[in-house]
Each structure stands twice: as C-alpha cells, then as structure tokens.
Amino acid sequence: MRTCPSHNLTDLVANLREFSEYMEAAIERRRREPGEDLISALLQANEELLNPADLITFTRLLLVAGNETTTNLLGNGLVALLRHPSEWERLQQDASLVPNAIEEMLRYDSPVQAILRVTTQDTEVAGHPLAKGTRVMLLLGAANRDPRRFPGPDHFDVTRDPQGHVSFGHGIHFCLGAPLARLEVKVVLEELLQRVHRLSFAPGQEDSIDWGGNFILRGPRHLRLHAERR
Ligand code: HEM
C-alpha cells in the first residue's frame, strides 16, 4: 500500500485523466453510432443543457454514484439477512416482502454513511450554532438508527415500516438512481430466493468481513457465500 500523499495525488490525477480519455472515446463512438444506451440519449439532449465537458462529468458522476453504492446495498443487505436467518426465511415464505426488505436493508446498514454540506447562512442544529460557511457532515447511517423515528432501531426486521430512512439523501439532491438501485437489488434477491434453498457464509467468512475502511461508502470488499440450489 502506498502511504506517501504526493504519490496518491499523482495517482489520482493520472486515474482521472485516464478515465476522462476513456469516456471521451466512448462518447465519440456513440456520437458516430448512436445506440439505445444512456450516453446516446444524453447526446441527443440539448447541447446547451449538457456541453461536452458536462457530459464527461455527468457520466463520471453516474458511474461513481451508481456503482459501489448499489454493490454495497446488496453486500450489506445479504450480510444482514444471513445474520438474521429468520428474516431470510420470511422472504422465502413470502417474496412479496422483498421491496420492503430492501428499504429495511437500506435503513439498517446504509451504503452511503455520510454526506457533506456547507451552511449558506448562520443557523442552529439541536441548539448548536453553526456560522455561515461551516462544513458539516450529515450522518445518514446514524439518522437511520434514530430511536425517535425507528423503534428498536438496531433490530433488523423485513416487515418493519422503514419509511423515512435517508439512505438516498433528502431534498433537491435526492438520489437520481434510487429506482434503478431498488430494481437491481430486487432482481438479485428474487432470483436468489427462487434458485437457492439455503444461503450461508462460506467457512470463516462471517468473522472476517473486510469492510474496506471507507468511512463514507460502507460495504464488504468481498463476500464468500455458500449456496445450496433448490
Ligand atoms: C443503493 C444505491 C444508492 C445509494 C445508497 C445512493 C445514495 C445517494 C445519496 C445519499 C445521494 C445524495 C448525495 C447528497 O445529497 O450529497 C445520492 C445522489 C445521487 N445519486 Fe445515488 N445512490 C445509489 C444509487 C445510485 C444509482 C444506481 C445512480 C445512477 C445510476 C445514482 C446516481 C446519483 C446521482 C446522479 C446523485 C446526485 C443527485 C443530485 O445531486 O441531484 N445513485 N445518491
């Protein structure tokens, strides 16, 4: 592992440049030969709305915002289900609970643990004054375990009413990809429930999950599972 900050910064700049070049080429290909993909659709949007530089930034945002987050929802959700076998059994008995279970997975172990903001005016939160221009970190994972909103918040229950969780953020920046993320995980869970009779951690996995050490994005780096087919 590299620890020198200047190395990390150099790597970061090089990676960003490489990514932009990759995206520029992908966008150029779609410009020549439009398909039924998202980049082609964005290219057809008004150029004033999304100029070429915006387009690269937007594709980068979509890729980053939509990738690890959804992977983490699936990883965190499976860990929660495997640690609570009664909840997995409930889903096996009634797959119509899957959409609600996904909301509970989002609440119980939030894939995005925190978001950042800068106050635009002097304000106060829970009696603490915050001057204009203060940087604040909003702990979504903690809000999702607030006992004033969710009774018994540390209890994972696929039938609970999880409405009001903030895993996709709140307000005008509410996650653009929430319906896609929900759909992806619904498809995976429904397929698993149909095909797999018993699902468990592979030997030694449960006690050695590598959570990656990322404070903002939480999810297992790898998850070795054992599945018995139906
Ligand atoms: C479980 C999966 C996901 C989680 C937990 C998640 C979480 C979030 C959160 C918390 C925000 C708010 C950020 C803020 O207010 O600072 C956000 C915004 C956003 N998300 Fe997601 N996201 C997920 C999946 C996706 C997917 C699949 C896409 C796209 C393919 C996506 C695209 C975006 C975009 C573009 C924004 C910015 C919206 C804006 O600023 O107006 N996300 N997401």
PDB file of C-alpha atoms and ligand atoms in Angstrom:
ATOM      1  CA  MET A   1       0.000   0.000   0.000  1.00  0.00           C
ATOM      2  CA  ARG A   2       1.277   3.477  -0.842  1.00  0.00           C
ATOM      3  CA  THR A   3       1.252   5.938   2.010  1.00  0.00           C
ATOM      4  CA  CYS A   4       3.043   8.967   0.518  1.00  0.00           C
ATOM      5  CA  PRO A   5       0.310  11.630  -0.053  1.00  0.00           C
ATOM      6  CA  SER A   6       2.050  13.041  -3.140  1.00  0.00           C
ATOM      7  CA  HIS A   7       2.035   9.566  -4.724  1.00  0.00           C
ATOM      8  CA  ASN A   8      -1.677   9.260  -4.026  1.00  0.00           C
ATOM      9  CA  LEU A   9      -2.350  12.644  -5.555  1.00  0.00           C
ATOM     10  CA  THR A  10      -0.281  11.796  -8.638  1.00  0.00           C
ATOM     11  CA  ASP A  11      -2.162   8.506  -8.986  1.00  0.00           C
ATOM     12  CA  LEU A  12      -5.462  10.286  -8.552  1.00  0.00           C
ATOM     13  CA  VAL A  13      -4.710  12.845 -11.261  1.00  0.00           C
ATOM     14  CA  ALA A  14      -3.456  10.134 -13.634  1.00  0.00           C
ATOM     15  CA  ASN A  15      -6.534   7.981 -12.984  1.00  0.00           C
ATOM     16  CA  LEU A  16      -8.897  10.901 -13.551  1.00  0.00           C
ATOM     17  CA  ARG A  17      -7.152  11.742 -16.811  1.00  0.00           C
ATOM     18  CA  GLU A  18      -7.294   8.120 -17.954  1.00  0.00           C
ATOM     19  CA  PHE A  19     -10.979   7.957 -17.048  1.00  0.00           C
ATOM     20  CA  SER A  20     -11.768  11.157 -18.974  1.00  0.00           C
ATOM     21  CA  GLU A  21      -9.950   9.801 -22.035  1.00  0.00           C
ATOM     22  CA  TYR A  22     -11.894   6.559 -21.795  1.00  0.00           C
ATOM     23  CA  MET A  23     -15.180   8.449 -21.563  1.00  0.00           C
ATOM     24  CA  GLU A  24     -14.275  10.843 -24.381  1.00  0.00           C
ATOM     25  CA  ALA A  25     -13.668   7.850 -26.663  1.00  0.00           C
ATOM     26  CA  ALA A  26     -16.908   6.178 -25.538  1.00  0.00           C
ATOM     27  CA  ILE A  27     -18.880   9.387 -26.145  1.00  0.00           C
ATOM     28  CA  GLU A  28     -17.270   9.852 -29.580  1.00  0.00           C
ATOM     29  CA  ARG A  29     -18.226   6.273 -30.543  1.00  0.00           C
ATOM     30  CA  ARG A  30     -21.875   6.940 -29.540  1.00  0.00           C
ATOM     31  CA  ARG A  31     -21.811  10.261 -31.428  1.00  0.00           C
ATOM     32  CA  ARG A  32     -20.835   8.397 -34.630  1.00  0.00           C
ATOM     33  CA  GLU A  33     -23.092   5.419 -33.994  1.00  0.00           C
ATOM     34  CA  PRO A  34     -25.936   6.192 -31.596  1.00  0.00           C
ATOM     35  CA  GLY A  35     -27.398   3.196 -29.806  1.00  0.00           C
ATOM     36  CA  GLU A  36     -30.087   2.589 -27.222  1.00  0.00           C
ATOM     37  CA  ASP A  37     -27.796   3.419 -24.329  1.00  0.00           C
ATOM     38  CA  LEU A  38     -27.725   6.235 -21.811  1.00  0.00           C
ATOM     39  CA  ILE A  39     -24.782   8.121 -23.385  1.00  0.00           C
ATOM     40  CA  SER A  40     -26.596   8.191 -26.758  1.00  0.00           C
ATOM     41  CA  ALA A  41     -29.715   9.532 -25.039  1.00  0.00           C
ATOM     42  CA  LEU A  42     -27.701  12.208 -23.246  1.00  0.00           C
ATOM     43  CA  LEU A  43     -26.061  13.191 -26.550  1.00  0.00           C
ATOM     44  CA  GLN A  44     -29.487  13.798 -28.024  1.00  0.00           C
ATOM     45  CA  ALA A  45     -30.316  16.173 -25.176  1.00  0.00           C
ATOM     46  CA  ASN A  46     -29.969  19.850 -25.851  1.00  0.00           C
ATOM     47  CA  GLU A  47     -26.222  20.674 -26.134  1.00  0.00           C
ATOM     48  CA  GLU A  48     -26.840  23.862 -24.165  1.00  0.00           C
ATOM     49  CA  LEU A  49     -28.068  21.731 -21.310  1.00  0.00           C
ATOM     50  CA  LEU A  50     -25.083  19.370 -21.399  1.00  0.00           C
ATOM     51  CA  ASN A  51     -21.999  20.616 -23.222  1.00  0.00           C
ATOM     52  CA  PRO A  52     -19.191  18.070 -23.965  1.00  0.00           C
ATOM     53  CA  ALA A  53     -17.375  18.816 -20.688  1.00  0.00           C
ATOM     54  CA  ASP A  54     -20.626  18.444 -18.712  1.00  0.00           C
ATOM     55  CA  LEU A  55     -21.252  15.151 -20.430  1.00  0.00           C
ATOM     56  CA  ILE A  56     -17.957  13.679 -19.233  1.00  0.00           C
ATOM     57  CA  THR A  57     -18.568  14.950 -15.705  1.00  0.00           C
ATOM     58  CA  PHE A  58     -22.084  13.560 -15.739  1.00  0.00           C
ATOM     59  CA  THR A  59     -21.049  10.115 -16.970  1.00  0.00           C
ATOM     60  CA  ARG A  60     -18.376  10.064 -14.273  1.00  0.00           C
ATOM     61  CA  LEU A  61     -20.948  11.037 -11.638  1.00  0.00           C
ATOM     62  CA  LEU A  62     -23.330   8.316 -12.809  1.00  0.00           C
ATOM     63  CA  LEU A  63     -20.630   5.677 -12.828  1.00  0.00           C
ATOM     64  CA  VAL A  64     -19.300   6.523  -9.384  1.00  0.00           C
ATOM     65  CA  ALA A  65     -22.671   7.268  -7.769  1.00  0.00           C
ATOM     66  CA  GLY A  66     -24.347   4.195  -9.206  1.00  0.00           C
ATOM     67  CA  ASN A  67     -21.696   1.551  -8.873  1.00  0.00           C
ATOM     68  CA  GLU A  68     -20.245   0.973  -5.425  1.00  0.00           C
ATOM     69  CA  THR A  69     -23.405   2.236  -3.709  1.00  0.00           C
ATOM     70  CA  THR A  70     -25.619  -0.450  -5.212  1.00  0.00           C
ATOM     71  CA  THR A  71     -22.936  -3.105  -4.722  1.00  0.00           C
ATOM     72  CA  ASN A  72     -22.834  -2.102  -1.053  1.00  0.00           C
ATOM     73  CA  LEU A  73     -26.596  -2.277  -0.678  1.00  0.00           C
ATOM     74  CA  LEU A  74     -26.512  -5.842  -1.927  1.00  0.00           C
ATOM     75  CA  GLY A  75     -23.480  -6.783   0.203  1.00  0.00           C
ATOM     76  CA  ASN A  76     -24.748  -5.127   3.389  1.00  0.00           C
ATOM     77  CA  GLY A  77     -28.235  -6.491   2.841  1.00  0.00           C
ATOM     78  CA  LEU A  78     -27.022 -10.060   2.368  1.00  0.00           C
ATOM     79  CA  VAL A  79     -24.859  -9.828   5.491  1.00  0.00           C
ATOM     80  CA  ALA A  80     -27.905  -8.586   7.450  1.00  0.00           C
ATOM     81  CA  LEU A  81     -30.111 -11.360   6.065  1.00  0.00           C
ATOM     82  CA  LEU A  82     -27.541 -14.071   6.790  1.00  0.00           C
ATOM     83  CA  ARG A  83     -27.066 -12.794  10.339  1.00  0.00           C
ATOM     84  CA  HIS A  84     -30.830 -12.892  10.803  1.00  0.00           C
ATOM     85  CA  PRO A  85     -31.866 -16.259   9.311  1.00  0.00           C
ATOM     86  CA  SER A  86     -35.464 -15.794  10.458  1.00  0.00           C
ATOM     87  CA  GLU A  87     -35.717 -12.774   8.109  1.00  0.00           C
ATOM     88  CA  TRP A  88     -34.326 -14.761   5.166  1.00  0.00           C
ATOM     89  CA  GLU A  89     -36.921 -17.447   5.935  1.00  0.00           C
ATOM     90  CA  ARG A  90     -39.694 -14.856   5.947  1.00  0.00           C
ATOM     91  CA  LEU A  91     -38.640 -13.785   2.456  1.00  0.00           C
ATOM     92  CA  GLN A  92     -38.516 -17.398   1.323  1.00  0.00           C
ATOM     93  CA  GLN A  93     -42.076 -17.855   2.524  1.00  0.00           C
ATOM     94  CA  ASP A  94     -43.322 -14.592   1.033  1.00  0.00           C
ATOM     95  CA  ALA A  95     -41.290 -12.997  -1.773  1.00  0.00           C
ATOM     96  CA  SER A  96     -43.736 -10.066  -1.886  1.00  0.00           C
ATOM     97  CA  LEU A  97     -41.865  -8.782   1.173  1.00  0.00           C
ATOM     98  CA  VAL A  98     -38.752  -8.149  -0.969  1.00  0.00           C
ATOM     99  CA  PRO A  99     -39.391  -4.428  -1.722  1.00  0.00           C
ATOM    100  CA  ASN A 100     -39.959  -3.707   1.977  1.00  0.00           C
ATOM    101  CA  ALA A 101     -36.907  -5.794   2.890  1.00  0.00           C
ATOM    102  CA  ILE A 102     -34.810  -3.643   0.544  1.00  0.00           C
ATOM    103  CA  GLU A 103     -35.929  -0.486   2.365  1.00  0.00           C
ATOM    104  CA  GLU A 104     -35.030  -2.123   5.668  1.00  0.00           C
ATOM    105  CA  MET A 105     -31.629  -3.147   4.227  1.00  0.00           C
ATOM    106  CA  LEU A 106     -31.085   0.492   3.223  1.00  0.00           C
ATOM    107  CA  ARG A 107     -32.072   1.698   6.690  1.00  0.00           C
ATOM    108  CA  TYR A 108     -30.261  -0.919   8.753  1.00  0.00           C
ATOM    109  CA  ASP A 109     -26.855  -0.661   7.100  1.00  0.00           C
ATOM    110  CA  SER A 110     -26.707   2.447   4.953  1.00  0.00           C
ATOM    111  CA  PRO A 111     -24.444   2.059   1.846  1.00  0.00           C
ATOM    112  CA  VAL A 112     -23.695   5.797   1.999  1.00  0.00           C
ATOM    113  CA  GLN A 113     -22.976   6.590   5.633  1.00  0.00           C
ATOM    114  CA  ALA A 114     -22.499  10.344   5.333  1.00  0.00           C
ATOM    115  CA  ILE A 115     -22.863  13.347   3.029  1.00  0.00           C
ATOM    116  CA  LEU A 116     -21.184  16.732   3.252  1.00  0.00           C
ATOM    117  CA  ARG A 117     -22.622  20.229   3.176  1.00  0.00           C
ATOM    118  CA  VAL A 118     -21.537  23.845   3.722  1.00  0.00           C
ATOM    119  CA  THR A 119     -24.026  26.103   5.534  1.00  0.00           C
ATOM    120  CA  THR A 120     -25.200  29.021   3.382  1.00  0.00           C
ATOM    121  CA  GLN A 121     -26.296  31.123   6.369  1.00  0.00           C
ATOM    122  CA  ASP A 122     -25.922  31.304  10.127  1.00  0.00           C
ATOM    123  CA  THR A 123     -28.078  28.573  11.595  1.00  0.00           C
ATOM    124  CA  GLU A 124     -28.566  26.279  14.540  1.00  0.00           C
ATOM    125  CA  VAL A 125     -28.896  22.496  14.780  1.00  0.00           C
ATOM    126  CA  ALA A 126     -30.179  20.934  18.004  1.00  0.00           C
ATOM    127  CA  GLY A 127     -29.106  24.004  19.954  1.00  0.00           C
ATOM    128  CA  HIS A 128     -25.617  24.184  18.381  1.00  0.00           C
ATOM    129  CA  PRO A 129     -24.962  27.434  16.494  1.00  0.00           C
ATOM    130  CA  LEU A 130     -23.362  26.998  13.058  1.00  0.00           C
ATOM    131  CA  ALA A 131     -21.908  30.054  11.330  1.00  0.00           C
ATOM    132  CA  LYS A 132     -22.389  30.625   7.592  1.00  0.00           C
ATOM    133  CA  GLY A 133     -19.751  28.689   5.638  1.00  0.00           C
ATOM    134  CA  THR A 134     -19.352  25.876   8.189  1.00  0.00           C
ATOM    135  CA  ARG A 135     -18.616  22.455   6.767  1.00  0.00           C
ATOM    136  CA  VAL A 136     -20.943  19.818   8.165  1.00  0.00           C
ATOM    137  CA  MET A 137     -21.086  16.069   7.798  1.00  0.00           C
ATOM    138  CA  LEU A 138     -24.565  14.559   7.920  1.00  0.00           C
ATOM    139  CA  LEU A 139     -24.504  11.030   9.296  1.00  0.00           C
ATOM    140  CA  LEU A 140     -27.186   9.220   7.304  1.00  0.00           C
ATOM    141  CA  GLY A 141     -26.406   5.868   8.906  1.00  0.00           C
ATOM    142  CA  ALA A 142     -26.931   7.351  12.381  1.00  0.00           C
ATOM    143  CA  ALA A 143     -30.180   9.090  11.364  1.00  0.00           C
ATOM    144  CA  ASN A 144     -31.434   5.721  10.100  1.00  0.00           C
ATOM    145  CA  ARG A 145     -30.907   4.282  13.586  1.00  0.00           C
ATOM    146  CA  ASP A 146     -32.588   7.170  15.422  1.00  0.00           C
ATOM    147  CA  PRO A 147     -34.852   5.518  18.024  1.00  0.00           C
ATOM    148  CA  ARG A 148     -37.187   8.532  17.920  1.00  0.00           C
ATOM    149  CA  ARG A 149     -38.039   7.605  14.332  1.00  0.00           C
ATOM    150  CA  PHE A 150     -37.446   3.830  14.295  1.00  0.00           C
ATOM    151  CA  PRO A 151     -38.366   1.963  17.494  1.00  0.00           C
ATOM    152  CA  GLY A 152     -35.762  -0.710  18.314  1.00  0.00           C
ATOM    153  CA  PRO A 153     -33.515   0.677  15.558  1.00  0.00           C
ATOM    154  CA  ASP A 154     -30.798  -1.972  15.925  1.00  0.00           C
ATOM    155  CA  HIS A 155     -33.297  -4.703  15.172  1.00  0.00           C
ATOM    156  CA  PHE A 156     -33.361  -5.903  11.535  1.00  0.00           C
ATOM    157  CA  ASP A 157     -36.951  -6.633  10.590  1.00  0.00           C
ATOM    158  CA  VAL A 158     -38.017  -7.081   6.950  1.00  0.00           C
ATOM    159  CA  THR A 159     -41.629  -6.298   7.875  1.00  0.00           C
ATOM    160  CA  ARG A 160     -40.986  -3.043   9.724  1.00  0.00           C
ATOM    161  CA  ASP A 161     -42.204   0.244   8.236  1.00  0.00           C
ATOM    162  CA  PRO A 162     -38.850   1.741   7.188  1.00  0.00           C
ATOM    163  CA  GLN A 163     -40.362   4.868   5.636  1.00  0.00           C
ATOM    164  CA  GLY A 164     -38.393   7.977   6.424  1.00  0.00           C
ATOM    165  CA  HIS A 165     -34.910   6.477   6.083  1.00  0.00           C
ATOM    166  CA  VAL A 166     -32.457   8.886   4.470  1.00  0.00           C
ATOM    167  CA  SER A 167     -30.163   6.424   2.683  1.00  0.00           C
ATOM    168  CA  PHE A 168     -30.817   8.113  -0.663  1.00  0.00           C
ATOM    169  CA  GLY A 169     -30.406  11.605   0.799  1.00  0.00           C
ATOM    170  CA  HIS A 170     -33.116  14.216   1.025  1.00  0.00           C
ATOM    171  CA  GLY A 171     -34.405  17.272  -0.842  1.00  0.00           C
ATOM    172  CA  ILE A 172     -33.286  18.507  -4.247  1.00  0.00           C
ATOM    173  CA  HIS A 173     -30.207  16.256  -4.334  1.00  0.00           C
ATOM    174  CA  PHE A 174     -32.223  13.114  -3.563  1.00  0.00           C
ATOM    175  CA  CYS A 175     -30.573  10.207  -5.371  1.00  0.00           C
ATOM    176  CA  LEU A 176     -31.273  10.199  -9.104  1.00  0.00           C
ATOM    177  CA  GLY A 177     -30.688   6.444  -9.317  1.00  0.00           C
ATOM    178  CA  ALA A 178     -32.851   5.285  -6.394  1.00  0.00           C
ATOM    179  CA  PRO A 179     -35.419   3.458  -8.594  1.00  0.00           C
ATOM    180  CA  LEU A 180     -32.617   1.739 -10.547  1.00  0.00           C
ATOM    181  CA  ALA A 181     -30.785   0.669  -7.372  1.00  0.00           C
ATOM    182  CA  ARG A 182     -34.014  -0.682  -5.868  1.00  0.00           C
ATOM    183  CA  LEU A 183     -34.792  -2.558  -9.085  1.00  0.00           C
ATOM    184  CA  GLU A 184     -31.315  -4.085  -9.395  1.00  0.00           C
ATOM    185  CA  VAL A 185     -31.347  -5.424  -5.850  1.00  0.00           C
ATOM    186  CA  LYS A 186     -34.946  -6.627  -6.206  1.00  0.00           C
ATOM    187  CA  VAL A 187     -33.991  -8.676  -9.276  1.00  0.00           C
ATOM    188  CA  VAL A 188     -30.997 -10.226  -7.490  1.00  0.00           C
ATOM    189  CA  LEU A 189     -32.953 -11.099  -4.336  1.00  0.00           C
ATOM    190  CA  GLU A 190     -35.903 -12.552  -6.237  1.00  0.00           C
ATOM    191  CA  GLU A 191     -33.591 -14.706  -8.354  1.00  0.00           C
ATOM    192  CA  LEU A 192     -31.701 -15.877  -5.264  1.00  0.00           C
ATOM    193  CA  LEU A 193     -34.914 -16.756  -3.444  1.00  0.00           C
ATOM    194  CA  GLN A 194     -36.122 -18.720  -6.464  1.00  0.00           C
ATOM    195  CA  ARG A 195     -32.922 -20.611  -7.102  1.00  0.00           C
ATOM    196  CA  VAL A 196     -31.296 -21.030  -3.720  1.00  0.00           C
ATOM    197  CA  HIS A 197     -32.652 -23.235  -0.989  1.00  0.00           C
ATOM    198  CA  ARG A 198     -30.094 -22.360   1.674  1.00  0.00           C
ATOM    199  CA  LEU A 199     -27.641 -19.475   1.759  1.00  0.00           C
ATOM    200  CA  SER A 200     -24.858 -19.156   4.331  1.00  0.00           C
ATOM    201  CA  PHE A 201     -21.456 -17.571   4.849  1.00  0.00           C
ATOM    202  CA  ALA A 202     -18.563 -19.632   3.466  1.00  0.00           C
ATOM    203  CA  PRO A 203     -16.459 -21.127   6.299  1.00  0.00           C
ATOM    204  CA  GLY A 204     -14.551 -18.401   8.169  1.00  0.00           C
ATOM    205  CA  GLN A 205     -16.203 -15.542   6.255  1.00  0.00           C
ATOM    206  CA  GLU A 206     -18.649 -14.211   8.843  1.00  0.00           C
ATOM    207  CA  ASP A 207     -15.972 -13.247  11.372  1.00  0.00           C
ATOM    208  CA  SER A 208     -13.520 -11.869   8.817  1.00  0.00           C
ATOM    209  CA  ILE A 209     -15.535  -9.499   6.648  1.00  0.00           C
ATOM    210  CA  ASP A 210     -13.282  -6.792   5.189  1.00  0.00           C
ATOM    211  CA  TRP A 211     -15.313  -3.565   5.346  1.00  0.00           C
ATOM    212  CA  GLY A 212     -12.627  -1.692   3.438  1.00  0.00           C
ATOM    213  CA  GLY A 213     -12.151   1.138   5.913  1.00  0.00           C
ATOM    214  CA  ASN A 214     -14.022   3.712   3.819  1.00  0.00           C
ATOM    215  CA  PHE A 215     -15.908   5.997   6.192  1.00  0.00           C
ATOM    216  CA  ILE A 216     -18.389   7.290   3.627  1.00  0.00           C
ATOM    217  CA  LEU A 217     -19.160   4.242   1.498  1.00  0.00           C
ATOM    218  CA  ARG A 218     -19.775   1.185   3.645  1.00  0.00           C
ATOM    219  CA  GLY A 219     -19.848  -2.344   2.294  1.00  0.00           C
ATOM    220  CA  PRO A 220     -17.897  -5.613   2.286  1.00  0.00           C
ATOM    221  CA  ARG A 221     -14.983  -5.725  -0.180  1.00  0.00           C
ATOM    222  CA  HIS A 222     -15.642  -9.417  -0.776  1.00  0.00           C
ATOM    223  CA  LEU A 223     -18.326 -11.779   0.411  1.00  0.00           C
ATOM    224  CA  ARG A 224     -17.795 -15.503   0.097  1.00  0.00           C
ATOM    225  CA  LEU A 225     -21.104 -17.329   0.424  1.00  0.00           C
ATOM    226  CA  HIS A 226     -22.255 -20.896   0.234  1.00  0.00           C
ATOM    227  CA  ALA A 227     -25.434 -21.545  -1.730  1.00  0.00           C
ATOM    228  CA  GLU A 228     -27.452 -24.758  -1.948  1.00  0.00           C
ATOM    229  CA  ARG A 229     -29.519 -24.951  -5.099  1.00  0.00           C
ATOM    230  CA  ARG A 230     -33.221 -25.716  -4.913  1.00  0.00           C
TER     231      ARG A 230
HETATM  232  C1  HEM B   1     -28.168   1.765  -3.102  1.00  0.00           C
HETATM  233  C2  HEM B   1     -27.671   2.538  -4.030  1.00  0.00           C
HETATM  234  C3  HEM B   1     -27.515   4.022  -3.881  1.00  0.00           C
HETATM  235  C4  HEM B   1     -27.413   4.791  -2.755  1.00  0.00           C
HETATM  236  C5  HEM B   1     -27.436   4.332  -1.299  1.00  0.00           C
HETATM  237  C6  HEM B   1     -27.273   6.161  -3.199  1.00  0.00           C
HETATM  238  C7  HEM B   1     -27.174   7.248  -2.334  1.00  0.00           C
HETATM  239  C8  HEM B   1     -27.189   8.562  -2.725  1.00  0.00           C
HETATM  240  C9  HEM B   1     -27.197   9.695  -1.833  1.00  0.00           C
HETATM  241  C10 HEM B   1     -27.155   9.622  -0.311  1.00  0.00           C
HETATM  242  C11 HEM B   1     -27.247  10.810  -2.592  1.00  0.00           C
HETATM  243  C12 HEM B   1     -27.335  12.261  -2.081  1.00  0.00           C
HETATM  244  C13 HEM B   1     -25.978  12.922  -2.108  1.00  0.00           C
HETATM  245  C14 HEM B   1     -26.033  14.296  -1.470  1.00  0.00           C
HETATM  246  O1  HEM B   1     -27.111  14.821  -1.175  1.00  0.00           O
HETATM  247  O2  HEM B   1     -24.951  14.873  -1.255  1.00  0.00           O
HETATM  248  C15 HEM B   1     -27.242  10.389  -3.977  1.00  0.00           C
HETATM  249  C16 HEM B   1     -27.238  11.249  -5.066  1.00  0.00           C
HETATM  250  C17 HEM B   1     -27.088  10.813  -6.366  1.00  0.00           C
HETATM  251  N1  HEM B   1     -27.147   9.527  -6.828  1.00  0.00           N
HETATM  252 FE1  HEM B   1     -27.323   7.878  -5.703  1.00  0.00          FE
HETATM  253  N2  HEM B   1     -27.290   6.204  -4.560  1.00  0.00           N
HETATM  254  C18 HEM B   1     -27.440   4.916  -5.024  1.00  0.00           C
HETATM  255  C19 HEM B   1     -27.526   4.515  -6.355  1.00  0.00           C
HETATM  256  C20 HEM B   1     -27.436   5.335  -7.433  1.00  0.00           C
HETATM  257  C21 HEM B   1     -27.502   4.929  -8.816  1.00  0.00           C
HETATM  258  C22 HEM B   1     -27.752   3.497  -9.290  1.00  0.00           C
HETATM  259  C23 HEM B   1     -27.298   6.055  -9.569  1.00  0.00           C
HETATM  260  C24 HEM B   1     -27.248   6.231 -11.068  1.00  0.00           C
HETATM  261  C25 HEM B   1     -27.147   5.289 -11.951  1.00  0.00           C
HETATM  262  C26 HEM B   1     -27.136   7.171  -8.661  1.00  0.00           C
HETATM  263  C27 HEM B   1     -26.939   8.464  -9.040  1.00  0.00           C
HETATM  264  C28 HEM B   1     -26.960   9.552  -8.188  1.00  0.00           C
HETATM  265  C29 HEM B   1     -26.798  10.923  -8.630  1.00  0.00           C
HETATM  266  C30 HEM B   1     -26.578  11.390 -10.071  1.00  0.00           C
HETATM  267  C31 HEM B   1     -26.895  11.715  -7.488  1.00  0.00           C
HETATM  268  C32 HEM B   1     -26.784  13.241  -7.402  1.00  0.00           C
HETATM  269  C33 HEM B   1     -28.159  13.838  -7.445  1.00  0.00           C
HETATM  270  C34 HEM B   1     -28.111  15.353  -7.275  1.00  0.00           C
HETATM  271  O3  HEM B   1     -27.151  15.879  -6.738  1.00  0.00           O
HETATM  272  O4  HEM B   1     -29.088  15.985  -7.681  1.00  0.00           O
HETATM  273  N3  HEM B   1     -27.230   6.696  -7.377  1.00  0.00           N
HETATM  274  N4  HEM B   1     -27.226   9.013  -4.036  1.00  0.00           N
END
